[in-house]
Short mmCIF file of C-alpha atoms in Angstrom, two decimals:
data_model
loop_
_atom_site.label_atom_id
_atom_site.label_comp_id
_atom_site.label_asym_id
_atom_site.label_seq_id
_atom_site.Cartn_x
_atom_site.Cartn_y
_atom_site.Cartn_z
CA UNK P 1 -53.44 29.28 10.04
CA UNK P 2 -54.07 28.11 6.65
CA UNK P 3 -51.40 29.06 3.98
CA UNK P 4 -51.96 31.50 1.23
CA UNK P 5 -52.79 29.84 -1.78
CA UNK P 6 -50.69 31.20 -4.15
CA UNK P 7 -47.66 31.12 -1.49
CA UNK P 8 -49.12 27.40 -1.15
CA UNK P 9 -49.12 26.52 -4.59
CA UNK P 10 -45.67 27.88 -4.85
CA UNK P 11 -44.22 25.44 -2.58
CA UNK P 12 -45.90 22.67 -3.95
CA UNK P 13 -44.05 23.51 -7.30
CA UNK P 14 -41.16 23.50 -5.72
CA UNK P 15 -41.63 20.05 -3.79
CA UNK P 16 -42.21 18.84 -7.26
CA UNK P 17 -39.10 19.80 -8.47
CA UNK P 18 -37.52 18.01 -5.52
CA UNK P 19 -39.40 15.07 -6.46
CA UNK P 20 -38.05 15.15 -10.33
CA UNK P 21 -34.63 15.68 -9.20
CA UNK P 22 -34.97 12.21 -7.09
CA UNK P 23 -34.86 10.29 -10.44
CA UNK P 24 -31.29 11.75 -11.44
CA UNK P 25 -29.53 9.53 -9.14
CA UNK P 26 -31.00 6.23 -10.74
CA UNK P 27 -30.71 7.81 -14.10
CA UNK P 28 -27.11 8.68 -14.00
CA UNK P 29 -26.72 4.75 -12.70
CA UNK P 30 -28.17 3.32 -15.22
CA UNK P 31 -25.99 5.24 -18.27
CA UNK P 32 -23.17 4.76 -16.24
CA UNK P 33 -23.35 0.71 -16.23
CA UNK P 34 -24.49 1.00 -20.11
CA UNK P 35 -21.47 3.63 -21.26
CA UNK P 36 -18.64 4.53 -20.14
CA UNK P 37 -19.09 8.34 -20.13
CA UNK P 38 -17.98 10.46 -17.15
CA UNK P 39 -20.43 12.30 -15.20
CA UNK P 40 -19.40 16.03 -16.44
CA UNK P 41 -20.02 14.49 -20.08
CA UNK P 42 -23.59 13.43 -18.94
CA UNK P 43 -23.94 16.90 -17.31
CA UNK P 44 -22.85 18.30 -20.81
CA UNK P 45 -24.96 16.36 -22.95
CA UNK P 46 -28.12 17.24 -20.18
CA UNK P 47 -27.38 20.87 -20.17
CA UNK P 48 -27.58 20.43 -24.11
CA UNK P 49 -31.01 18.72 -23.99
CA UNK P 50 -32.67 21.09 -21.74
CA UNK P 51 -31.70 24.52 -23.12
CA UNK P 52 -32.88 23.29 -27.01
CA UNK P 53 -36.17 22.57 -25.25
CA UNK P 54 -35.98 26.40 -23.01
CA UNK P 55 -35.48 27.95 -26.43
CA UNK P 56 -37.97 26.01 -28.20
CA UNK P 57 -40.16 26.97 -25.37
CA UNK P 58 -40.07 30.32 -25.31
CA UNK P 59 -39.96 30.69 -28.77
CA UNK P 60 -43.61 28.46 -28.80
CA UNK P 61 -44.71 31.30 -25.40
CA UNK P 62 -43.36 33.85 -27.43
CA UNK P 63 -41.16 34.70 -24.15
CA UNK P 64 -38.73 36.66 -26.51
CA UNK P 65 -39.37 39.85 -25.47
CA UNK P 66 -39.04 39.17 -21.62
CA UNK P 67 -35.52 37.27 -22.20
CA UNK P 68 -34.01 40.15 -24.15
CA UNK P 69 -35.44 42.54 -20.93
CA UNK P 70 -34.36 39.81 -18.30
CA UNK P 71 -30.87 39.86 -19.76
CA UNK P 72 -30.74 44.26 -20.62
CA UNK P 73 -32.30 44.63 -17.02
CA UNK P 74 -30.19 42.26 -15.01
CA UNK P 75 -27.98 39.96 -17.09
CA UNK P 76 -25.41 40.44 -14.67
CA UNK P 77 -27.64 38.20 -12.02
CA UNK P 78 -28.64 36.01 -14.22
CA UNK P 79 -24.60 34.76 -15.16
CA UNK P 80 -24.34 34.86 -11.61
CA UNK P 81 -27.31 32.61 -10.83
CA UNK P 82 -26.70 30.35 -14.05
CA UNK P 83 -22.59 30.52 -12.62
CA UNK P 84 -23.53 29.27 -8.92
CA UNK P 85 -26.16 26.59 -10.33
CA UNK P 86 -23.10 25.22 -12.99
CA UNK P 87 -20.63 25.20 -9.98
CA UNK P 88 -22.64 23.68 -7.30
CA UNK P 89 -23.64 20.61 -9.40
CA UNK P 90 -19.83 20.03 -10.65
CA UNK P 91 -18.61 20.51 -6.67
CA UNK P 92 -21.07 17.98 -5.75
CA UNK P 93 -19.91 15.55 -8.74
CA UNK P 94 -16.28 16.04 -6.98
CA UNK P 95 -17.87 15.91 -3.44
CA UNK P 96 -19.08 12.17 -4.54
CA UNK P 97 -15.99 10.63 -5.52
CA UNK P 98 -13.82 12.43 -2.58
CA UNK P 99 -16.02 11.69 0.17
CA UNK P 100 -18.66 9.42 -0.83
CA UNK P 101 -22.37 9.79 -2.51
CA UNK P 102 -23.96 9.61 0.92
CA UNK P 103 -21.41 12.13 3.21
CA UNK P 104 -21.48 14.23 -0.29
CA UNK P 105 -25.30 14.35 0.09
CA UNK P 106 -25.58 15.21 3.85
CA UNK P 107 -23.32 18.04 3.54
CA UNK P 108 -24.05 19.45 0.23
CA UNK P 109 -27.79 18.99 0.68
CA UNK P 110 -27.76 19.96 4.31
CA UNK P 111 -25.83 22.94 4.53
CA UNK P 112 -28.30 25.23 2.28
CA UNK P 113 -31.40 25.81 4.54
CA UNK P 114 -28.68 26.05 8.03
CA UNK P 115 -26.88 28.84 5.25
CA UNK P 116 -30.15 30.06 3.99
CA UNK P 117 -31.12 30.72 7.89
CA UNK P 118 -28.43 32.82 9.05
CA UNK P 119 -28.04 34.99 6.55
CA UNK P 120 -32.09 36.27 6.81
CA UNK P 121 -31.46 36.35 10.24
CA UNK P 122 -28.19 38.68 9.34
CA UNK P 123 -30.51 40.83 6.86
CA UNK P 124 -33.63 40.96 9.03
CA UNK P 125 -31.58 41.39 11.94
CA UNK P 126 -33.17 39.22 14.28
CA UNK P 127 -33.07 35.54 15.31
CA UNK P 128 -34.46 32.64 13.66
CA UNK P 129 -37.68 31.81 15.33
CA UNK P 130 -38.57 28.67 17.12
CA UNK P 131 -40.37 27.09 14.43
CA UNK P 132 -38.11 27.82 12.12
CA UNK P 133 -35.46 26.29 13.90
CA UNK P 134 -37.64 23.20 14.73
CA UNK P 135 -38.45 22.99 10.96
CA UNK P 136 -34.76 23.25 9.70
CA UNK P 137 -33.21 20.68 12.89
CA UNK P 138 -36.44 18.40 12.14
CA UNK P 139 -35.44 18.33 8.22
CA UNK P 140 -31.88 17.57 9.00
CA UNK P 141 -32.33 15.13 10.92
CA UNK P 142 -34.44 13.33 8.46
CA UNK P 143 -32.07 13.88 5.69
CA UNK P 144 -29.09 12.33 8.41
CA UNK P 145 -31.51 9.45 8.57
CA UNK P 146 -32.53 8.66 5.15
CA UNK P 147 -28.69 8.87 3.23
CA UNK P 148 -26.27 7.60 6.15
CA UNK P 149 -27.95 4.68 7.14
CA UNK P 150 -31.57 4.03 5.48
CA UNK P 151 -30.67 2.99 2.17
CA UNK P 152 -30.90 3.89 -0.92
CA UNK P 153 -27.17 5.76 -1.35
CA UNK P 154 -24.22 3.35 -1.20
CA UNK P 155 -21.19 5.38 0.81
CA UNK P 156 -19.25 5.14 -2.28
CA UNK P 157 -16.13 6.47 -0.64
CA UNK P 158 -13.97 6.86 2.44
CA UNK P 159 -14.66 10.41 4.07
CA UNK P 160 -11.94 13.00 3.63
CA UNK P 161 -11.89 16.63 4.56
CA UNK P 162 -11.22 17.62 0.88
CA UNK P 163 -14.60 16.33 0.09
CA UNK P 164 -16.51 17.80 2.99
CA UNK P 165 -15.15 21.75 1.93
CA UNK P 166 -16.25 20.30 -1.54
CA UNK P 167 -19.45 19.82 -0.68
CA UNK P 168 -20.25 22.46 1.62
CA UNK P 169 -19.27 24.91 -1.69
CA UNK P 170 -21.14 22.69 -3.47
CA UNK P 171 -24.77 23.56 -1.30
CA UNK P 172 -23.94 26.90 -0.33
CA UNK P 173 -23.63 27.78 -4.30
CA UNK P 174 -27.20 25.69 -4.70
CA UNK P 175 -28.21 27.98 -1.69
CA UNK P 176 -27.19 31.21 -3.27
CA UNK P 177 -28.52 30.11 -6.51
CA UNK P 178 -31.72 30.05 -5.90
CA UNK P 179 -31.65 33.17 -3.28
CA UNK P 180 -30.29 35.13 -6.06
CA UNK P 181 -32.35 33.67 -8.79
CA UNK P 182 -36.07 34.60 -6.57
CA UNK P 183 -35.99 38.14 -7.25
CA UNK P 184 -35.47 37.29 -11.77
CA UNK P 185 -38.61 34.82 -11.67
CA UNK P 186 -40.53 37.61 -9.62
CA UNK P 187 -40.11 39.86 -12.49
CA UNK P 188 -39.37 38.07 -15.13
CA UNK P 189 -40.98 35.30 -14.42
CA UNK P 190 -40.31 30.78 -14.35
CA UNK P 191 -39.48 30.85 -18.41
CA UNK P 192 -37.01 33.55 -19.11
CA UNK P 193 -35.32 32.72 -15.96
CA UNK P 194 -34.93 29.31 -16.49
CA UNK P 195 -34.01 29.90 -19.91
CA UNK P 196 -31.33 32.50 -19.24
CA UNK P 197 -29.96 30.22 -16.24
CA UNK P 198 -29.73 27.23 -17.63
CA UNK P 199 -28.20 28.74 -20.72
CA UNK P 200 -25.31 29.79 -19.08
CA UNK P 201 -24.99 26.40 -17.55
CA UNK P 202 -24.27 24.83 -20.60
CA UNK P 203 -22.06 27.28 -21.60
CA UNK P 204 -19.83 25.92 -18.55
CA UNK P 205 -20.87 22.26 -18.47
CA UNK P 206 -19.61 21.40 -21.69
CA UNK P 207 -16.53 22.81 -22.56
CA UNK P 208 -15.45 21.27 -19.02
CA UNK P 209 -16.97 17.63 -20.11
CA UNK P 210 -15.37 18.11 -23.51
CA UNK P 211 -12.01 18.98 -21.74
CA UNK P 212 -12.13 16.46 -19.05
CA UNK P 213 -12.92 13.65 -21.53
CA UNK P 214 -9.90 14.31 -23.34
CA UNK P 215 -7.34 14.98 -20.79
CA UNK P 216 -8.52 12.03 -19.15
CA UNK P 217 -9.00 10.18 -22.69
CA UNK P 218 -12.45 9.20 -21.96
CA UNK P 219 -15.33 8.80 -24.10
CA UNK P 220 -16.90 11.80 -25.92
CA UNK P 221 -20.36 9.95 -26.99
CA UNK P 222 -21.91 6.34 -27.09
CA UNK P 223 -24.32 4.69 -28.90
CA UNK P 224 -26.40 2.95 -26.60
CA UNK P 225 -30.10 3.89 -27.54
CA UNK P 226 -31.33 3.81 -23.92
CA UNK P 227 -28.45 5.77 -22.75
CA UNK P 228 -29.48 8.45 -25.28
CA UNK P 229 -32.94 8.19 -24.09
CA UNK P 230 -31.85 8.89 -20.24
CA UNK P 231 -30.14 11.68 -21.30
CA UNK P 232 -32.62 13.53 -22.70
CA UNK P 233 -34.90 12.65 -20.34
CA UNK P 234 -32.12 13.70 -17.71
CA UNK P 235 -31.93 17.15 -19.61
CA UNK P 236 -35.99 17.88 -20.54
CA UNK P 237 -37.43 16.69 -17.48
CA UNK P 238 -34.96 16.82 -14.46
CA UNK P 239 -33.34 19.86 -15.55
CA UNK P 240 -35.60 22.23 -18.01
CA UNK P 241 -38.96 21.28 -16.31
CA UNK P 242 -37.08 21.19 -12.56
CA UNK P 243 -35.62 24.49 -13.01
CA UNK P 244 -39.11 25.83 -14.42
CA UNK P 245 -41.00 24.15 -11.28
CA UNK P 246 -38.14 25.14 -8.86
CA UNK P 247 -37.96 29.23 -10.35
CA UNK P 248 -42.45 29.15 -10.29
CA UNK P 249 -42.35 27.87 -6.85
CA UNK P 250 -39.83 30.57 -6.17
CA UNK P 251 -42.21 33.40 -7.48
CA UNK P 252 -44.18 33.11 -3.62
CA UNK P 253 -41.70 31.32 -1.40
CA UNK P 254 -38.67 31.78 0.02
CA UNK P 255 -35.63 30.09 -0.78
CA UNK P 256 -35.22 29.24 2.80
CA UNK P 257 -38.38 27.13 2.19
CA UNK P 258 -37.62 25.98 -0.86
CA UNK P 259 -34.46 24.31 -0.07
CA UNK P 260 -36.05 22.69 2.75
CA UNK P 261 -38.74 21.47 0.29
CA UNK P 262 -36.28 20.23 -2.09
CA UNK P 263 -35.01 17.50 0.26
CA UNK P 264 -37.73 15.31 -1.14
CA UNK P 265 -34.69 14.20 -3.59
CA UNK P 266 -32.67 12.39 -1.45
CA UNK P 267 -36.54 10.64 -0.29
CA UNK P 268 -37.58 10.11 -3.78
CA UNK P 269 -34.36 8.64 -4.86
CA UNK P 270 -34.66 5.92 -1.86
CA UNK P 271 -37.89 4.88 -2.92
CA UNK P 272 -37.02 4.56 -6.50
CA UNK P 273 -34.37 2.15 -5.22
CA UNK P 274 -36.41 0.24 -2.72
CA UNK P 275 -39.11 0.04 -5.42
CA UNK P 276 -36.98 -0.25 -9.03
CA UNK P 277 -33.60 -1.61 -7.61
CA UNK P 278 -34.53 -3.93 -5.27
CA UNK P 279 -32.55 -2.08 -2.17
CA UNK P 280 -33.78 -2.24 1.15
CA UNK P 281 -35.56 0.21 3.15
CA UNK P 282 -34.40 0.38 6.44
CA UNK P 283 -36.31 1.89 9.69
CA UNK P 284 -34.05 4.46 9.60
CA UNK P 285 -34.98 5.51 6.03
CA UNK P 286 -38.72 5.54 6.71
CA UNK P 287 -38.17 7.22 10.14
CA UNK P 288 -36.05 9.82 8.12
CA UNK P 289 -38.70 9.91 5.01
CA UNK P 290 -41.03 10.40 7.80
CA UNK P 291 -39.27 13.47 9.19
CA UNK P 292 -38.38 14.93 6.03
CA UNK P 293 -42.12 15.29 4.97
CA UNK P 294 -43.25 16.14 8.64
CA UNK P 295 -41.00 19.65 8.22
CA UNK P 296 -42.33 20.36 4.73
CA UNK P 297 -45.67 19.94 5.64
CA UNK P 298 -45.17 22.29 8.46
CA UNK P 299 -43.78 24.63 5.86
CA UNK P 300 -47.47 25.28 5.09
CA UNK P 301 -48.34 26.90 8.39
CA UNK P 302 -45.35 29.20 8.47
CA UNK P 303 -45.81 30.73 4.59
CA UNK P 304 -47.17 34.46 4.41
CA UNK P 305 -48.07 35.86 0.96
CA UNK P 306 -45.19 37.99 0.23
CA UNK P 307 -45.31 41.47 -1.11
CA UNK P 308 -46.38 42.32 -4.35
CA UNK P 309 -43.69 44.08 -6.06
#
């Protein structure tokens, strides 16, 4: 059965979403080797970036009206969604250097669609069914594949169980993010969402890089030019036009599907290093690339238009 198109089209957004947030990775890399700014500073600086472009977005869509009804209506959602989006990337920033980038990844990128899963099967009251199950155990196993041992993701770390909790917080807050944050978009639509979200994002992000930079007597700034220019493009493109992709795609799917759909980052971000960084590709990364793609694609067959509201 062929997929509705808008349900279609709404997964497709949110594949290319996954796809932008593949170039983080190799982004972050390079500032780090030009600067020596920590990662929560980058994460302020990016949170920065994207909401001056959110506001100068809406105020170009004239979205005004909606954000000041998003945030009367259900403000108290959006904190929450904007909260759980803040906290799971600093977890996973904590995940990396306890456990490793590629353990950090598995876990934290692995544990939202298993999450996802069990709690519609708690609301709808009924199991999971069988392609379902074959989609989720099919994208796992790809993901397994392409960060443990098909290149791309150095380990980075020795495994602890600190990390592992950290990480599993660290995708179950990415999982409830963007459960919570389907129902705003569906009223309010990609924009205002986005806007309000990623607002209250940088409301965390950078009093916690400003305050980790001085305890820690790190750098507050640099003035490498291509640094800058990473970190704006970290902030416009991988966060402000992500989060606009990722809350669009989340008007008609699921956020069981579009979790699964966003595992194209870990893929993207290998073939950026095979192609860019001269890293190997192994046959366990193409088998997992492979696999990862196979369950999205099946996505496709299992979307149903859902109900207008």
């Amino acid at each position: 059965m062929t997929a509705p198109p808008r349900a279609a089209s709404g997964l497709l957004l949110v594949c290319a979403a996954g796809v932008v947030w593949g170039t983080i990775g190799p982004a972050v890399a390079i500032v780090g080797d030009r600067t020596s700014l920590s990662v929560l500073m980058m994460g302020a600086y990016r949170s920065v970036a994207a909401v001056l472009v959110m506001v100068a977005v809406v105020a170009v869509g004239r979205h005004w009206t909606t954000c000041r009804r998003l945030l009367a209506e259900a403000g108290g959602r959006a904190v929450l969604v904007g909260l759980l989006t803040a906290a799971f990337q600093m977890l996973f920033f904590v995940a990396v250097l306890a456990t490793g980038v590629s353990v950090a990844t598995v876990v934290a990128m692995g544990i939202p669609p298993v999450l996802l899963l069990v709690l519609h099967a708690a609301r709808d009251r009924r199991p999971p069914s069988v392609p379902q199950l074959l989609t989720v155990a099919t994208a796992l196993t790809g993901l397994l594949l392409v960060t443990l041992v098909g290149g791309g993701h150095a380990p980075g770390g020795e495994t602890t169980v600190a990390g592992v909790l950290i990480a599993l917080a660290s995708g179950s807050a990415y999982a409830l993010s963007a459960e919570f944050g389907g129902p705003l978009t569906k009223t309010y639509g990609a924009v205002p969402t986005a806007t309000a979200t990623l607002s209250v994002v940088c409301a965390a992000l950078v009093p916690l890089g400003v305050v980790a930079a001085l305890v820690l007597d790190q750098p507050l700034t640099t003035s490498d030019p291509v640094a800058w220019s990473l970190l704006v493009y970290l902030g416009v493109v991988t966060m402000a036009l992500a989060y606009v992709l990722l809350f669009a795609g989340l008007r008609t799917t699921s956020s069981g599907n579009a979790v699964l759909a966003t595992l194209l980052e870990p893929v993207t971000a290998v073939l950026i290093a095979v192609a860019f960084l001269g890293e190997a590709l192994t046959l366990p990364g193409v088998v997992g690339s492979a696999l990862v793609l196979l369950a999205i694609a099946s996505l496709g067959r299992q979307l149903e238009e859902p109900e207008p509201k």
